[in-house]
Coordinates of C-alpha atoms and ligand atoms in Angstrom, one line a residue:
M1 CA 234.6 209.3 91.9
I2 CA 232.2 210.5 89.3
P3 CA 230.2 213.4 90.7
E4 CA 226.5 212.9 90.8
R5 CA 224.8 214.8 88.0
V6 CA 221.9 216.8 89.2
E7 CA 219.6 217.5 86.3
E8 CA 217.5 220.6 86.3
P9 CA 213.9 219.6 85.7
Q10 CA 212.9 220.6 82.3
V11 CA 209.9 223.0 82.2
C12 CA 207.6 222.6 79.3
R13 CA 205.8 226.0 78.9
L14 CA 202.4 225.9 77.4
S15 CA 201.7 229.6 77.7
E16 CA 203.8 232.6 78.5
A17 CA 203.7 233.7 82.1
R18 CA 203.5 237.3 81.0
R19 CA 201.1 237.5 78.2
T20 CA 200.1 240.5 76.2
V21 CA 197.3 242.3 77.9
E22 CA 195.9 245.2 76.1
P23 CA 195.3 248.6 77.8
C24 CA 191.8 248.5 79.4
S25 CA 189.6 249.6 82.2
M26 CA 188.0 247.5 84.8
V27 CA 184.7 248.8 86.2
I28 CA 183.7 247.2 89.4
F29 CA 180.0 247.4 90.1
G30 CA 179.4 246.9 93.8
A31 CA 182.6 248.8 94.6
S32 CA 181.7 249.4 98.2
G33 CA 180.9 245.7 98.9
D34 CA 182.8 243.0 100.7
L35 CA 184.1 241.3 97.7
T36 CA 185.8 244.4 96.4
F37 CA 187.6 245.0 99.6
R38 CA 188.4 241.4 100.5
K39 CA 189.3 239.9 97.2
L40 CA 189.2 242.1 94.1
I41 CA 191.4 245.0 95.1
P42 CA 193.9 242.8 96.9
A43 CA 194.1 240.6 93.8
L44 CA 194.6 243.5 91.5
Y45 CA 197.2 245.0 93.8
H46 CA 199.2 241.8 93.7
D47 CA 198.8 241.5 89.9
F48 CA 200.1 245.0 89.7
K49 CA 203.0 244.3 92.0
E50 CA 203.9 241.3 89.8
K51 CA 203.7 243.6 86.8
L52 CA 201.1 241.4 85.2
L53 CA 198.5 244.2 84.5
P54 CA 198.6 246.2 81.3
A55 CA 200.9 249.2 81.4
E56 CA 197.9 251.4 80.9
F57 CA 194.8 250.5 82.9
R58 CA 192.2 252.0 85.2
V59 CA 190.0 250.5 87.8
V60 CA 186.7 252.4 88.3
G61 CA 184.6 251.5 91.3
F62 CA 180.9 252.1 90.8
A63 CA 178.6 252.1 93.7
R64 CA 175.7 254.0 95.3
R65 CA 177.5 255.3 98.4
E66 CA 178.7 258.9 98.4
K67 CA 182.5 258.7 98.2
T68 CA 185.2 260.5 96.3
T69 CA 188.1 258.8 94.6
E70 CA 190.3 259.9 97.4
S71 CA 188.1 258.5 100.1
W72 CA 187.6 255.2 98.2
R73 CA 191.4 254.9 97.8
A74 CA 191.8 255.5 101.5
E75 CA 189.3 252.8 102.4
L76 CA 190.9 250.3 100.0
R77 CA 194.3 251.0 101.5
Q78 CA 193.0 250.3 104.9
A79 CA 191.3 247.1 103.8
L80 CA 194.5 245.9 102.1
E81 CA 196.2 246.0 105.5
Q82 CA 193.8 243.3 106.6
F83 CA 193.2 241.3 103.4
S84 CA 196.5 241.5 101.5
R85 CA 198.1 238.0 101.4
T86 CA 201.5 239.7 101.6
K87 CA 202.4 241.9 104.6
P88 CA 203.3 244.6 105.1
V89 CA 201.7 246.4 102.1
D90 CA 204.4 247.8 99.9
E91 CA 203.9 251.6 100.2
E92 CA 205.6 252.4 96.9
V93 CA 203.7 249.8 95.0
W94 CA 200.5 250.9 96.6
A95 CA 201.1 254.6 95.8
A96 CA 201.7 253.7 92.1
F97 CA 198.7 251.3 92.0
A98 CA 196.4 253.8 93.7
R99 CA 196.9 256.3 90.9
H100 CA 194.9 253.8 88.6
L101 CA 191.9 253.7 90.9
F102 CA 188.8 256.0 90.5
Y103 CA 185.4 256.1 92.0
C104 CA 182.1 256.8 90.3
Q105 CA 179.1 257.3 92.5
G106 CA 175.8 256.2 91.1
D107 CA 172.7 254.1 91.3
L108 CA 172.5 251.0 89.0
A109 CA 169.1 252.1 87.7
D110 CA 170.1 255.7 87.0
P111 CA 171.1 256.4 83.4
I112 CA 172.8 259.6 84.5
A113 CA 175.2 257.6 86.6
Y114 CA 176.3 255.6 83.5
A115 CA 176.8 258.9 81.6
R116 CA 179.1 260.0 84.5
L117 CA 180.9 256.7 84.2
E118 CA 181.2 257.2 80.4
Q119 CA 182.7 260.6 81.0
L120 CA 185.2 259.3 83.5
L121 CA 186.3 256.5 81.2
S122 CA 186.6 259.0 78.4
A123 CA 189.1 261.2 80.4
P124 CA 192.2 262.1 78.3
G125 CA 194.5 259.2 77.8
N126 CA 194.7 256.1 75.6
P127 CA 191.3 255.7 73.8
A128 CA 191.5 252.0 74.6
L129 CA 190.8 252.8 78.2
R130 CA 187.4 253.9 77.1
C131 CA 186.5 251.0 74.9
N132 CA 188.3 248.0 76.2
L133 CA 186.3 247.2 79.3
V134 CA 186.0 244.5 81.9
C135 CA 182.8 245.1 83.7
Y136 CA 182.8 243.2 87.0
L137 CA 179.3 242.7 88.4
A138 CA 179.9 242.2 92.1
I139 CA 176.1 242.9 92.6
P140 CA 173.1 240.7 93.2
P141 CA 172.2 238.6 90.2
S142 CA 168.8 240.2 90.0
Q143 CA 170.6 243.3 88.9
F144 CA 172.9 241.8 86.2
G145 CA 170.4 242.5 83.4
L146 CA 169.8 246.0 84.6
A147 CA 173.5 246.9 84.7
A148 CA 174.1 245.3 81.3
E149 CA 171.2 247.2 79.7
H150 CA 172.3 250.5 81.0
L151 CA 175.9 249.9 80.0
H152 CA 174.7 249.1 76.5
R153 CA 172.5 252.2 76.4
A154 CA 175.4 254.4 77.5
G155 CA 177.4 253.0 74.6
L156 CA 179.8 251.1 77.0
L157 CA 178.8 247.6 76.0
Q158 CA 178.5 246.3 72.5
R159 CA 177.3 242.9 71.7
N160 CA 180.0 241.4 69.6
D161 CA 182.0 238.2 69.2
P162 CA 185.5 239.1 70.6
A163 CA 187.0 236.5 68.3
N164 CA 186.1 238.7 65.3
G165 CA 187.5 241.9 66.9
S166 CA 185.8 245.2 66.7
P167 CA 186.9 248.7 66.0
R168 CA 185.1 249.7 69.1
G169 CA 187.4 247.6 71.3
W170 CA 186.2 244.7 73.4
Q171 CA 183.9 244.5 76.4
R172 CA 183.6 241.7 78.8
I173 CA 181.2 241.0 81.7
V174 CA 182.4 239.1 84.7
V175 CA 179.7 237.8 87.0
E176 CA 180.0 236.3 90.4
K177 CA 178.2 233.3 91.8
P178 CA 175.5 232.5 92.7
F179 CA 174.5 232.4 89.0
G180 CA 170.8 231.9 89.7
H181 CA 169.2 229.7 92.3
D182 CA 167.9 227.0 90.0
L183 CA 167.8 226.1 86.3
A184 CA 165.0 228.5 85.4
S185 CA 166.6 231.5 87.1
A186 CA 170.0 230.7 85.6
Q187 CA 168.4 230.5 82.1
A188 CA 166.6 233.8 82.8
L189 CA 170.0 235.4 83.8
N190 CA 171.6 234.0 80.7
R191 CA 168.8 235.5 78.5
D192 CA 169.2 238.9 80.2
L193 CA 172.9 239.0 79.7
T194 CA 173.0 237.7 76.2
R195 CA 170.7 240.4 75.1
F196 CA 173.6 242.8 75.4
A197 CA 176.7 240.6 75.3
A198 CA 177.5 237.5 73.3
E199 CA 178.4 234.3 75.2
P200 CA 182.2 234.7 74.6
Q201 CA 182.0 238.1 76.3
I202 CA 180.5 236.6 79.5
F203 CA 182.9 235.3 82.2
R204 CA 181.1 233.4 85.0
I205 CA 183.3 233.0 88.0
D206 CA 183.8 229.9 90.0
H207 CA 186.8 230.8 92.2
Y208 CA 187.7 227.1 92.6
L209 CA 188.9 227.2 89.0
G210 CA 191.4 229.9 89.9
K211 CA 193.1 227.6 92.5
E212 CA 196.4 226.3 91.4
T213 CA 195.7 222.7 92.6
V214 CA 192.4 222.6 90.7
Q215 CA 194.2 223.8 87.6
N216 CA 196.7 221.1 88.2
I217 CA 194.1 218.4 87.9
L218 CA 194.2 218.5 84.1
M219 CA 198.0 218.8 83.9
F220 CA 198.4 215.9 86.3
R221 CA 196.0 213.7 84.4
F222 CA 197.0 214.5 80.9
S223 CA 200.7 215.0 81.2
N224 CA 201.4 211.7 82.9
A225 CA 200.9 208.4 81.1
L226 CA 201.2 206.6 84.4
F227 CA 198.0 207.6 86.1
E228 CA 195.8 208.2 83.1
R229 CA 196.1 204.5 82.2
L230 CA 194.4 203.6 85.5
W231 CA 191.8 206.3 85.3
H232 CA 188.7 204.3 84.6
R233 CA 186.3 201.7 85.9
D234 CA 188.6 198.7 85.5
A235 CA 191.1 200.1 88.0
I236 CA 189.1 202.5 90.1
D237 CA 186.8 201.3 92.8
H238 CA 185.3 204.7 93.7
V239 CA 186.1 208.3 94.1
Q240 CA 185.6 210.5 97.2
L241 CA 185.5 214.3 97.0
T242 CA 185.5 216.2 100.3
V243 CA 185.3 219.9 100.7
S244 CA 185.0 220.4 104.5
E245 CA 185.0 223.7 106.3
A246 CA 185.5 224.1 110.0
H247 CA 183.8 227.5 110.2
G248 CA 180.1 228.0 110.3
V249 CA 178.2 230.5 108.3
D250 CA 179.6 233.4 110.4
Q251 CA 178.1 236.7 109.2
R252 CA 176.7 235.2 106.0
G253 CA 173.5 233.8 107.5
G254 CA 171.3 236.1 105.3
Y255 CA 172.8 234.8 102.1
Y256 CA 173.0 231.3 103.3
E257 CA 169.4 231.1 104.2
E258 CA 168.6 231.5 100.5
A259 CA 171.4 229.2 99.4
G260 CA 172.2 226.2 101.5
A261 CA 175.2 223.8 100.9
L262 CA 173.7 222.3 97.7
R263 CA 173.5 225.6 95.9
D264 CA 176.4 227.3 97.6
M265 CA 179.0 224.5 97.1
V266 CA 177.8 221.4 95.2
Q267 CA 176.2 223.0 92.2
N268 CA 179.4 224.9 91.4
H269 CA 182.7 224.1 93.2
L270 CA 182.2 220.4 93.7
L271 CA 180.7 219.7 90.3
Q272 CA 183.5 221.7 88.7
V273 CA 186.2 219.7 90.5
L274 CA 184.4 216.5 89.6
S275 CA 184.2 217.4 86.0
L276 CA 188.0 218.0 85.8
I277 CA 188.6 214.7 87.6
A278 CA 186.4 212.7 85.4
M279 CA 186.3 214.4 81.9
E280 CA 187.8 212.9 78.8
P281 CA 191.0 214.4 77.4
P282 CA 190.2 217.6 75.5
V283 CA 191.4 217.8 71.9
S284 CA 193.5 220.9 72.8
L285 CA 194.1 223.1 75.8
D286 CA 191.9 225.9 74.5
A287 CA 189.0 227.2 76.4
E288 CA 186.3 225.7 74.2
A289 CA 187.9 222.3 73.9
I290 CA 188.2 222.0 77.7
R291 CA 184.7 223.3 78.3
D292 CA 183.2 221.0 75.7
E293 CA 184.6 218.0 77.6
K294 CA 183.4 219.3 81.0
V295 CA 180.0 219.8 79.5
K296 CA 180.0 216.3 78.1
L297 CA 180.9 214.9 81.5
L298 CA 178.3 216.9 83.3
R299 CA 175.7 215.7 80.9
S300 CA 176.6 212.1 81.7
I301 CA 175.9 212.5 85.4
R302 CA 172.8 210.6 86.1
L303 CA 170.0 212.9 87.3
F304 CA 168.5 212.0 90.7
S305 CA 165.0 210.6 90.8
P306 CA 163.2 211.2 94.2
E307 CA 164.0 207.6 95.1
D308 CA 167.7 208.2 94.3
V309 CA 167.6 211.3 96.5
A310 CA 166.2 209.2 99.4
R311 CA 168.8 206.6 99.0
H312 CA 171.9 208.5 97.7
V313 CA 171.7 212.0 99.2
V314 CA 172.2 213.0 102.8
R315 CA 171.6 216.5 104.0
G316 CA 172.3 217.9 107.4
Q317 CA 172.4 221.0 109.6
Y318 CA 174.8 221.7 112.5
R319 CA 173.6 221.9 116.0
A320 CA 175.7 223.5 118.7
G321 CA 178.9 221.6 119.4
T322 CA 182.6 222.2 120.1
L323 CA 185.5 222.5 117.8
N324 CA 189.0 222.1 119.2
G325 CA 187.5 222.8 122.6
V326 CA 185.7 226.0 121.5
P327 CA 181.9 226.0 121.8
Q328 CA 180.2 226.6 118.4
P329 CA 176.6 227.9 118.1
A330 CA 174.0 225.9 116.2
Y331 CA 173.2 227.1 112.6
R332 CA 169.8 228.2 113.9
Q333 CA 171.5 230.5 116.4
E334 CA 173.7 232.3 113.8
P335 CA 172.9 235.9 112.9
R336 CA 170.2 236.4 110.3
V337 CA 169.2 232.7 110.4
R338 CA 165.6 231.7 111.1
P339 CA 165.3 229.9 114.4
D340 CA 163.4 227.1 112.7
S341 CA 165.5 227.1 109.5
N342 CA 165.5 224.0 107.3
V343 CA 168.5 225.0 105.3
E344 CA 171.1 222.4 104.8
T345 CA 174.7 223.2 105.9
Y346 CA 175.9 219.7 104.9
V347 CA 175.4 217.5 101.8
A348 CA 176.8 214.1 101.0
L349 CA 175.8 212.3 97.9
K350 CA 176.6 209.3 95.7
L351 CA 176.4 209.9 92.0
F352 CA 177.0 207.9 88.9
I353 CA 178.5 209.0 85.6
D354 CA 176.8 207.1 82.8
N355 CA 179.6 206.9 80.3
W356 CA 182.0 204.2 79.0
R357 CA 184.8 205.2 81.3
W358 CA 182.9 205.4 84.6
S359 CA 180.1 203.0 84.3
G360 CA 179.4 201.5 87.7
V361 CA 182.0 203.6 89.6
P362 CA 180.4 205.5 92.5
F363 CA 181.5 209.1 93.1
F364 CA 180.9 210.2 96.7
L365 CA 180.8 214.0 97.2
R366 CA 180.5 215.8 100.5
T367 CA 180.7 219.3 101.8
G368 CA 179.7 220.9 105.0
K369 CA 180.2 223.7 107.5
A370 CA 181.2 223.4 111.1
L371 CA 183.1 220.1 110.4
P372 CA 186.3 219.2 112.3
R373 CA 188.7 220.8 109.9
S374 CA 188.9 222.8 106.7
A375 CA 190.3 220.7 103.9
S376 CA 189.5 219.9 100.3
E377 CA 190.7 216.7 98.7
V378 CA 189.9 214.1 96.1
R379 CA 190.6 210.5 96.9
I380 CA 190.8 208.1 94.0
Q381 CA 190.5 204.6 95.5
F382 CA 191.7 201.8 93.3
R383 CA 190.3 198.3 93.3
R384 CA 191.7 195.8 95.8
T385 CA 194.2 193.2 94.8
P386 CA 192.8 189.9 93.8
H387 CA 192.8 187.9 97.1
V388 CA 195.6 185.6 96.5
L389 CA 198.8 186.2 98.5
F390 CA 197.4 188.1 101.4
A391 CA 193.8 187.0 101.6
A392 CA 194.1 184.7 104.5
Q393 CA 196.0 187.0 106.8
C394 CA 194.9 190.4 105.8
G395 CA 191.8 189.9 103.7
P396 CA 189.9 193.1 103.5
K397 CA 192.3 194.7 106.1
L398 CA 194.9 195.2 103.4
D399 CA 194.5 198.8 102.4
P400 CA 193.6 199.4 98.8
N401 CA 195.8 201.7 96.9
S402 CA 194.7 205.2 96.6
L403 CA 195.7 208.6 95.3
T404 CA 194.8 211.8 97.1
L405 CA 194.8 215.1 95.3
R406 CA 195.0 217.6 98.1
L407 CA 193.4 220.8 96.9
Q408 CA 193.9 222.8 100.1
P409 CA 195.5 223.5 102.5
N410 CA 199.1 222.1 102.3
E411 CA 198.5 221.3 98.6
G412 CA 199.9 218.2 97.2
I413 CA 199.4 214.7 95.8
I414 CA 199.8 211.6 97.9
L415 CA 200.0 208.0 96.7
H416 CA 199.1 205.4 99.2
F417 CA 200.3 201.9 98.8
N418 CA 201.5 199.0 100.9
G419 CA 205.0 198.2 101.9
K420 CA 206.8 195.6 104.0
V421 CA 207.4 196.5 107.6
P422 CA 211.2 195.9 108.0
G423 CA 212.0 192.9 110.2
T424 CA 211.9 189.2 110.3
T425 CA 208.1 188.9 110.4
I426 CA 206.2 189.4 107.2
A427 CA 204.0 192.3 107.6
V428 CA 202.7 195.0 105.3
R429 CA 201.3 198.3 106.1
P430 CA 200.1 201.4 104.2
V431 CA 202.9 203.9 103.3
R432 CA 202.8 207.1 101.3
M433 CA 204.7 208.9 98.5
H434 CA 204.1 212.5 99.0
F435 CA 204.5 215.4 96.6
S436 CA 204.0 218.7 98.3
Y437 CA 203.7 221.9 96.4
D438 CA 205.6 224.0 98.9
A439 CA 208.4 221.6 99.2
E440 CA 208.8 221.3 95.4
F441 CA 208.0 224.9 94.3
G442 CA 208.3 227.0 97.4
A443 CA 205.5 229.0 98.8
Y444 CA 203.8 230.3 95.7
T445 CA 200.2 230.9 96.7
P446 CA 198.5 233.5 94.6
E447 CA 194.8 234.0 95.4
A448 CA 192.4 232.5 93.0
Y449 CA 191.1 236.0 92.1
E450 CA 194.6 237.1 91.0
R451 CA 194.6 234.6 88.3
L452 CA 190.9 234.9 87.4
L453 CA 191.0 238.7 87.0
L454 CA 194.1 238.4 84.7
E455 CA 192.4 235.8 82.6
A456 CA 189.3 238.0 82.2
I457 CA 191.6 240.9 81.2
A458 CA 193.4 238.7 78.7
G459 CA 190.1 237.3 77.4
D460 CA 190.8 233.7 78.1
A461 CA 187.7 231.9 79.2
T462 CA 189.2 228.5 80.1
L463 CA 188.8 229.1 83.9
F464 CA 185.2 230.4 83.6
I465 CA 181.9 228.6 83.4
R466 CA 180.1 228.5 80.1
R467 CA 176.4 228.9 79.7
D468 CA 175.6 225.2 79.0
E469 CA 177.8 224.2 81.9
V470 CA 176.0 226.3 84.5
E471 CA 172.7 225.2 83.2
I472 CA 173.4 221.5 83.4
A473 CA 174.9 221.9 86.9
W474 CA 171.6 223.5 87.9
Q475 CA 169.7 220.6 86.4
I476 CA 171.6 218.2 88.6
A477 CA 171.2 220.3 91.7
D478 CA 167.5 220.8 91.0
S479 CA 166.9 217.1 90.7
I480 CA 168.2 216.7 94.2
R481 CA 166.2 219.6 95.6
A482 CA 163.1 218.2 94.0
G483 CA 163.7 215.0 96.0
W484 CA 163.8 217.0 99.2
Q485 CA 160.4 218.5 98.4
D486 CA 160.8 221.2 101.1
K487 CA 160.4 218.5 103.7
P488 CA 161.6 219.7 107.2
L489 CA 164.8 218.2 108.4
S490 CA 164.3 215.1 110.6
D491 CA 166.2 214.6 113.8
R492 CA 168.6 212.2 112.0
E493 CA 169.7 215.0 109.8
F494 CA 171.3 217.2 112.4
Y495 CA 174.9 216.9 113.5
A496 CA 176.9 218.5 116.2
A497 CA 179.3 221.2 115.1
G498 CA 182.8 219.8 115.1
T499 CA 181.8 216.4 113.9
W500 CA 181.9 214.9 110.4
G501 CA 178.2 215.3 109.6
P502 CA 175.0 213.2 110.1
V503 CA 175.4 209.5 110.8
A504 CA 173.4 208.8 107.6
A505 CA 176.4 210.1 105.6
E506 CA 178.4 207.1 107.0
D507 CA 175.7 204.7 106.0
L508 CA 175.7 206.1 102.5
L509 CA 179.1 204.5 102.0
A510 CA 178.7 201.6 104.4
Q511 CA 175.9 200.2 102.2
T512 CA 178.5 199.2 99.7
G513 CA 181.3 198.3 102.1
H514 CA 183.0 201.7 101.8
A515 CA 183.9 204.3 104.4
W516 CA 184.7 208.0 104.2
R517 CA 188.4 208.8 104.5
E518 CA 189.0 211.8 106.7
P519 CA 190.9 214.5 105.0
M520 CA 194.5 214.1 105.9
V521 CA 196.2 216.2 108.5
I522 CA 199.3 217.4 106.7
K523 CA 201.9 219.7 108.1
P524 CA 203.4 222.4 105.9
S525 CA 206.8 221.2 104.8
T526 CA 208.4 224.7 105.0
Ligands
BG6_1 C1 182.2 230.2 98.5 C2 181.0 229.9 99.3 O1 181.8 230.2 97.1 O2 183.2 229.3 98.7 C3 181.4 229.8 100.8 O3 180.0 230.8 99.1 C4 182.6 228.9 101.0 O4 180.3 229.4 101.6 C5 183.7 229.3 100.0 O5 183.0 229.1 102.3 C6 184.8 228.3 100.1 O6 185.9 228.7 99.4 P1 187.4 228.4 99.8 O7 188.2 229.0 98.7 O8 187.6 229.0 101.1 O9 187.5 226.9 99.8

């Protein structure tokens, strides 16, 4: 018998896993804030553990609170206990990592604090640790300009185009969302920052772009001839993008009152995922080529007129309800939320992309808090078969084919098609082909920030948002907000926590004979 030959899948590497990262320092502004403890330090710890950081590097935490390097390290160690994705924390790795961490106490508006920072960075060692800097602004956007100006004055930030190199090393600024609260404020932030740093030095974070499955959208689309051939209006009926969250706003009521679901999720994460799903193939995989295509796509999204908003956008806010038998408070009862708040915790919308590929194909997007489960997925629904063979018996009951890109959790890709039910009767029913990340690749689940911080250190801007991208995304969000005209929420716009949103969101699809597909319940395969 000829033994079955099992072929090792051939891996086509487009970039080196361990790229050259130059010695540098990362200065974290807002070093005593939540983000530093929950995300940034755990991410750097894991990057260090994986030996992905430069051999020589420093992390300097800058914040107003009185602390010493030792006390900051002790706090970070404790936080790691809670927020590290791998447990237990490896003491040996931590001890080695902690030697790279330093604290600089200071006020963002105080020039002397920046002089202290400069001194700390100039400590004996490789001179690159003084001039190659990643400045992470984990501070309110209103202070981005202030920090950039002081850094510049202290000689720590030179405006240059990193592509041309500089004898004074390179400096990059990483900024968190929210990047403004509308187009005008985002433009103002861009003006503030670009006074002291050139656009290629600015790395605007959208942590969704750091997620493996989101990065896989481009690889999946453009490395497979099979699906890309179907990726257009002739084959696709509509697209659904759901980012649902089971939790409410928890302790973030203060922030959320200023944001709401449209600004918090749609303007950034949902539009980013959408642009990857719908963009044209880039001419290469470099940052500018990819971002050019995303921008082109965002520009082709039809802006909403007030009439479109009335017809195509549904907002909602959760009332008290129950989730898995556990009572949930109403949004208006959450800490730091106004008791008569009109902020939306849910948005569903139908949008059109006015280009050749997508003309006439509706894209339905929805996101909300206090929904029945947390899951993010994109469902591409193909057109129905022509009604020939099955029309009489099944008619519209025959499920159209669809492809689900499951972004989280239990990441994977699922193809839904119809198959014959075995037996003497002739019956068809939907079946699935399921690719699951963990079954195929094992449990490799780096946090988005692990990747994003490394990219910023390496100077690759592919996974960051460019100035024009952020501005167009605000234009789209603003056109929706303008349609709401600060009108108070009507009764129809509330939904009970633990349900799939206001009834009007169902009508949004029902108008055209569609229905939302609930995100799938998928069990981990390992
Ligand atoms: C953040 C939002 O950007 O993304 C949060 O501010 C939201 O409100 C979070 O919960 C969702 O991120 P993830 O990675 O949990 O899907």
